[in-house]
PDB file of C-alpha atoms in Angstrom:
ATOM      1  CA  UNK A   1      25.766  -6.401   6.233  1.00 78.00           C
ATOM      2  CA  UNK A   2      22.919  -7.652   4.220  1.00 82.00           C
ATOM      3  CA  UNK A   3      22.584  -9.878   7.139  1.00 86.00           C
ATOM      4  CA  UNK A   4      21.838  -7.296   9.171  1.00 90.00           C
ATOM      5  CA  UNK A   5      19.045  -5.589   7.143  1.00 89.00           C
ATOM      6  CA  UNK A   6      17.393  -8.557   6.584  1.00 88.00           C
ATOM      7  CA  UNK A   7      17.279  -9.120  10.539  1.00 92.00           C
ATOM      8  CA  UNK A   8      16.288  -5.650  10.704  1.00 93.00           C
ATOM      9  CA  UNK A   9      13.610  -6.201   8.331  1.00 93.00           C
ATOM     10  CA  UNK A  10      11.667  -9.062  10.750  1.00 94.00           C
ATOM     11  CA  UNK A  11      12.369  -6.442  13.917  1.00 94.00           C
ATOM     12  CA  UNK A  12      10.620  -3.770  11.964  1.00 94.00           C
ATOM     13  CA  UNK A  13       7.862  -6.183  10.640  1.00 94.00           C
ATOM     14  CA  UNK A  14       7.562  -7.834  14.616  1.00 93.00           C
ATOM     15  CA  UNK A  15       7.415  -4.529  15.751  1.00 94.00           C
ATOM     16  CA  UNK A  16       4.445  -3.292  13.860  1.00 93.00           C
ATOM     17  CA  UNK A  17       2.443  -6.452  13.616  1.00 93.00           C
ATOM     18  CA  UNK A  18       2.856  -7.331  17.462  1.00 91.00           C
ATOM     19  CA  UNK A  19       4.111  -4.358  19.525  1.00 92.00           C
ATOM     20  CA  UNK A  20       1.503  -2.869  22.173  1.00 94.00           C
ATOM     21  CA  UNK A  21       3.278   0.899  21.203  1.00 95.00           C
ATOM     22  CA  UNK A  22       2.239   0.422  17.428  1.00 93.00           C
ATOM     23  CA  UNK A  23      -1.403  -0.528  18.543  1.00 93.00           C
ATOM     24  CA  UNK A  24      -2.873   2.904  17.656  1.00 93.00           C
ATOM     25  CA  UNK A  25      -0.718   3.087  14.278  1.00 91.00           C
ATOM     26  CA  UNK A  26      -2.632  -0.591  13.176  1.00 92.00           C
ATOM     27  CA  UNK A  27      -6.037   1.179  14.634  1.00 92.00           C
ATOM     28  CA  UNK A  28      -5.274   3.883  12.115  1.00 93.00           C
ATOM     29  CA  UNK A  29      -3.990   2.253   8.944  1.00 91.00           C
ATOM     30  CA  UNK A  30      -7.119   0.232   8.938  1.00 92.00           C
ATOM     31  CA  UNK A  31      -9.450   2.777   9.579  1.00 93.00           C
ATOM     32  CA  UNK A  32      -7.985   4.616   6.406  1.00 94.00           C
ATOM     33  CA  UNK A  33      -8.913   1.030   4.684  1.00 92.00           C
ATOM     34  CA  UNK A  34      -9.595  -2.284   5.369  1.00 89.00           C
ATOM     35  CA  UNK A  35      -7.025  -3.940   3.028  1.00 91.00           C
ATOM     36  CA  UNK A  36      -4.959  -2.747   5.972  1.00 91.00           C
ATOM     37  CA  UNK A  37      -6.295  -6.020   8.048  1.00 91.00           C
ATOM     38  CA  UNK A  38      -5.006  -8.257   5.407  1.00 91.00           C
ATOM     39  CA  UNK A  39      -1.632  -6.693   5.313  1.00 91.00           C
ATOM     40  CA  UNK A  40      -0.952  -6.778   9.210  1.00 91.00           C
ATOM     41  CA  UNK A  41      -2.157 -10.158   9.402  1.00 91.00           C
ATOM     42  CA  UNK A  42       0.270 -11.494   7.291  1.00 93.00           C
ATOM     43  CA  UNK A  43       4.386 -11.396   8.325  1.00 94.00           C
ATOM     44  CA  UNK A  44       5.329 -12.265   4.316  1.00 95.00           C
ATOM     45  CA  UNK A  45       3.125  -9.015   3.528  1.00 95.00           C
ATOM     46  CA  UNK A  46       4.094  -6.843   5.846  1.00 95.00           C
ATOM     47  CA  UNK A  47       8.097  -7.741   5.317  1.00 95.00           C
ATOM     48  CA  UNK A  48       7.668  -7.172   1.826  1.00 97.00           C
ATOM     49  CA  UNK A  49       6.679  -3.885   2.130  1.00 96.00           C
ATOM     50  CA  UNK A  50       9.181  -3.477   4.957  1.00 95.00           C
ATOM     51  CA  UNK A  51      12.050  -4.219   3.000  1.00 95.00           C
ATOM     52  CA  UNK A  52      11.093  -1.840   0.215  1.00 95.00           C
ATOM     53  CA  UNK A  53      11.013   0.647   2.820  1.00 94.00           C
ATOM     54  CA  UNK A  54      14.953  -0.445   4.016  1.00 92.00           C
ATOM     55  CA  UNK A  55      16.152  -1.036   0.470  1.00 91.00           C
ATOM     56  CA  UNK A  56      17.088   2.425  -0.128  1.00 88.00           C
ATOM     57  CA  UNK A  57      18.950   2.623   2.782  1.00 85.00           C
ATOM     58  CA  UNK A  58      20.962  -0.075   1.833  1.00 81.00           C
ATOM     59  CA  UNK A  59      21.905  -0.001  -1.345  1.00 75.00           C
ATOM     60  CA  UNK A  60      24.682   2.329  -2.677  1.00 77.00           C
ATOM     61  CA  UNK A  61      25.811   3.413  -6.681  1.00 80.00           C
ATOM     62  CA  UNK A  62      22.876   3.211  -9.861  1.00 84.00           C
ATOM     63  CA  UNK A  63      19.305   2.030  -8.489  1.00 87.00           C
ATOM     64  CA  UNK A  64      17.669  -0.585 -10.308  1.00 88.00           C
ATOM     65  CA  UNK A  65      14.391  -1.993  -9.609  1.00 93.00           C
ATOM     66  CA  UNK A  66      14.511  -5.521 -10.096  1.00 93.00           C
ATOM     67  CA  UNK A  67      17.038  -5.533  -7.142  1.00 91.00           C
ATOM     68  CA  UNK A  68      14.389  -3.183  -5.157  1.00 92.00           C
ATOM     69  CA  UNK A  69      12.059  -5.660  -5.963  1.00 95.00           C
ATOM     70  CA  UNK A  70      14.067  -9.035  -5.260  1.00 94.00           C
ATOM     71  CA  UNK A  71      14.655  -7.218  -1.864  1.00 93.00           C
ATOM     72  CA  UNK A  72      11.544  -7.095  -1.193  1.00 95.00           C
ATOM     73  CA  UNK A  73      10.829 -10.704  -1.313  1.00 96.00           C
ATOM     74  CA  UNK A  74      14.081 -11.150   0.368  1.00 94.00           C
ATOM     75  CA  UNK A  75      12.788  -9.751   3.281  1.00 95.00           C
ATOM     76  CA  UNK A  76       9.012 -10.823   3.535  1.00 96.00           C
ATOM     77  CA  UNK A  77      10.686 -14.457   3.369  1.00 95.00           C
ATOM     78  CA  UNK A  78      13.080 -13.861   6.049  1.00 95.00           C
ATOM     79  CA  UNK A  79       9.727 -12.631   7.998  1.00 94.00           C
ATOM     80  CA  UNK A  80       8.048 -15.382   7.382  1.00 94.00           C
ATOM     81  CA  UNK A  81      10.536 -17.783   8.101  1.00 94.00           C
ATOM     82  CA  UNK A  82      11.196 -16.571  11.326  1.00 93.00           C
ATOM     83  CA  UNK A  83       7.471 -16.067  12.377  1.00 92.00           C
ATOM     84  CA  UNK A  84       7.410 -19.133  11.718  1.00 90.00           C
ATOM     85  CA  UNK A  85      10.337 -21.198  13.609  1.00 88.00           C
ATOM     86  CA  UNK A  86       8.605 -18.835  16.451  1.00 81.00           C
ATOM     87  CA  UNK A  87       5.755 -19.943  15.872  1.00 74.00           C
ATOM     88  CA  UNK A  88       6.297 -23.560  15.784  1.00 60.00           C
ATOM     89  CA  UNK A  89       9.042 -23.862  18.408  1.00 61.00           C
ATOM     90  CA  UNK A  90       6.531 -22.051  20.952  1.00 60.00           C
ATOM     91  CA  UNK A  91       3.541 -25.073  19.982  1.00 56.00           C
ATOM     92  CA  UNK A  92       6.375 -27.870  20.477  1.00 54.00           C
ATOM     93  CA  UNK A  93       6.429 -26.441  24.527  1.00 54.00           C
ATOM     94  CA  UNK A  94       2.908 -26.422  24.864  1.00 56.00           C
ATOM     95  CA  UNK A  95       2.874 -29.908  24.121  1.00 55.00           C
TER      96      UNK A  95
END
Protein backbone atom coordinates (compact mmCIF):
# COMPACT_ATOMS: atom_id res chain seq x y z
CA UNK A 1 0.00 0.00 0.00
CA UNK A 2 2.79 2.36 0.60
CA UNK A 3 3.33 1.74 -2.99
CA UNK A 4 0.41 3.20 -3.80
CA UNK A 5 0.73 6.52 -1.89
CA UNK A 6 3.92 7.09 -3.04
CA UNK A 7 2.52 6.77 -6.77
CA UNK A 8 -0.18 8.87 -5.62
CA UNK A 9 2.15 11.34 -4.36
CA UNK A 10 3.90 12.03 -8.14
CA UNK A 11 0.00 12.08 -9.62
CA UNK A 12 -0.80 14.76 -7.13
CA UNK A 13 2.60 16.59 -7.61
CA UNK A 14 2.14 16.07 -11.87
CA UNK A 15 -1.12 17.27 -11.46
CA UNK A 16 -0.43 20.60 -9.90
CA UNK A 17 2.87 21.40 -11.49
CA UNK A 18 1.64 20.48 -15.15
CA UNK A 19 -2.17 20.20 -15.39
CA UNK A 20 -3.97 23.00 -17.62
CA UNK A 21 -7.13 22.68 -14.76
CA UNK A 22 -4.63 23.72 -11.88
CA UNK A 23 -3.38 26.74 -14.06
CA UNK A 24 -5.41 29.35 -12.11
CA UNK A 25 -4.53 27.60 -8.61
CA UNK A 26 -0.41 28.20 -9.65
CA UNK A 27 -1.65 31.91 -10.89
CA UNK A 28 -2.90 32.27 -7.35
CA UNK A 29 -0.37 30.70 -5.01
CA UNK A 30 2.17 32.94 -6.56
CA UNK A 31 0.38 35.96 -6.51
CA UNK A 32 -0.02 35.41 -2.62
CA UNK A 33 4.04 35.15 -2.87
CA UNK A 34 6.66 34.61 -5.06
CA UNK A 35 8.46 31.78 -3.18
CA UNK A 36 5.49 30.07 -4.79
CA UNK A 37 7.58 30.08 -8.32
CA UNK A 38 10.36 28.26 -6.70
CA UNK A 39 8.18 25.64 -5.21
CA UNK A 40 6.19 24.74 -8.51
CA UNK A 41 9.24 24.70 -10.41
CA UNK A 42 10.71 22.09 -8.62
CA UNK A 43 9.00 18.21 -8.60
CA UNK A 44 11.40 17.27 -5.27
CA UNK A 45 9.67 20.49 -3.64
CA UNK A 46 6.48 20.19 -4.51
CA UNK A 47 6.39 16.16 -3.58
CA UNK A 48 7.71 16.97 -0.37
CA UNK A 49 5.10 19.00 0.58
CA UNK A 50 2.72 16.63 -1.18
CA UNK A 51 3.49 13.80 0.83
CA UNK A 52 3.11 15.68 4.09
CA UNK A 53 -0.19 16.45 2.88
CA UNK A 54 -0.94 12.31 2.20
CA UNK A 55 0.94 11.20 5.30
CA UNK A 56 -1.92 11.54 7.53
CA UNK A 57 -3.99 9.69 5.47
CA UNK A 58 -1.84 6.94 5.56
CA UNK A 59 -0.63 6.27 8.58
CA UNK A 60 -2.69 4.54 11.35
CA UNK A 61 -1.97 4.10 15.57
CA UNK A 62 0.53 6.97 17.63
CA UNK A 63 1.83 9.83 15.15
CA UNK A 64 5.33 10.58 15.25
CA UNK A 65 7.06 13.13 13.32
CA UNK A 66 10.20 11.84 12.24
CA UNK A 67 8.10 9.29 10.20
CA UNK A 68 5.91 12.45 8.91
CA UNK A 69 9.00 13.84 8.04
CA UNK A 70 10.92 10.76 6.39
CA UNK A 71 7.62 10.62 4.34
CA UNK A 72 8.04 13.54 3.13
CA UNK A 73 11.30 12.98 1.52
CA UNK A 74 9.97 9.68 0.55
CA UNK A 75 7.76 11.20 -1.67
CA UNK A 76 9.57 14.35 -3.17
CA UNK A 77 12.21 11.55 -4.24
CA UNK A 78 9.77 9.35 -5.81
CA UNK A 79 8.73 12.80 -7.70
CA UNK A 80 11.77 13.46 -8.72
CA UNK A 81 12.75 10.26 -9.86
CA UNK A 82 10.01 9.87 -12.01
CA UNK A 83 10.10 13.47 -13.51
CA UNK A 84 12.99 12.51 -14.28
CA UNK A 85 13.00 8.95 -16.20
CA UNK A 86 10.13 11.21 -18.03
CA UNK A 87 12.12 13.54 -18.62
CA UNK A 88 15.02 11.80 -20.00
CA UNK A 89 13.26 8.96 -21.83
CA UNK A 90 11.21 11.78 -23.81
CA UNK A 91 15.02 13.61 -24.92
CA UNK A 92 16.33 9.96 -25.96
CA UNK A 93 13.18 10.16 -28.87
CA UNK A 94 13.96 13.45 -29.91
CA UNK A 95 17.23 12.33 -30.78
Amino acid sequence: MIFVYLIATFGITFFLKESDLTNWFRIRLIGIHPIFIKLLECYFCLGFWVALGIYPLTFSGKYNIIDHILWGFGGATISLAISSLTYHSSKVGDQ
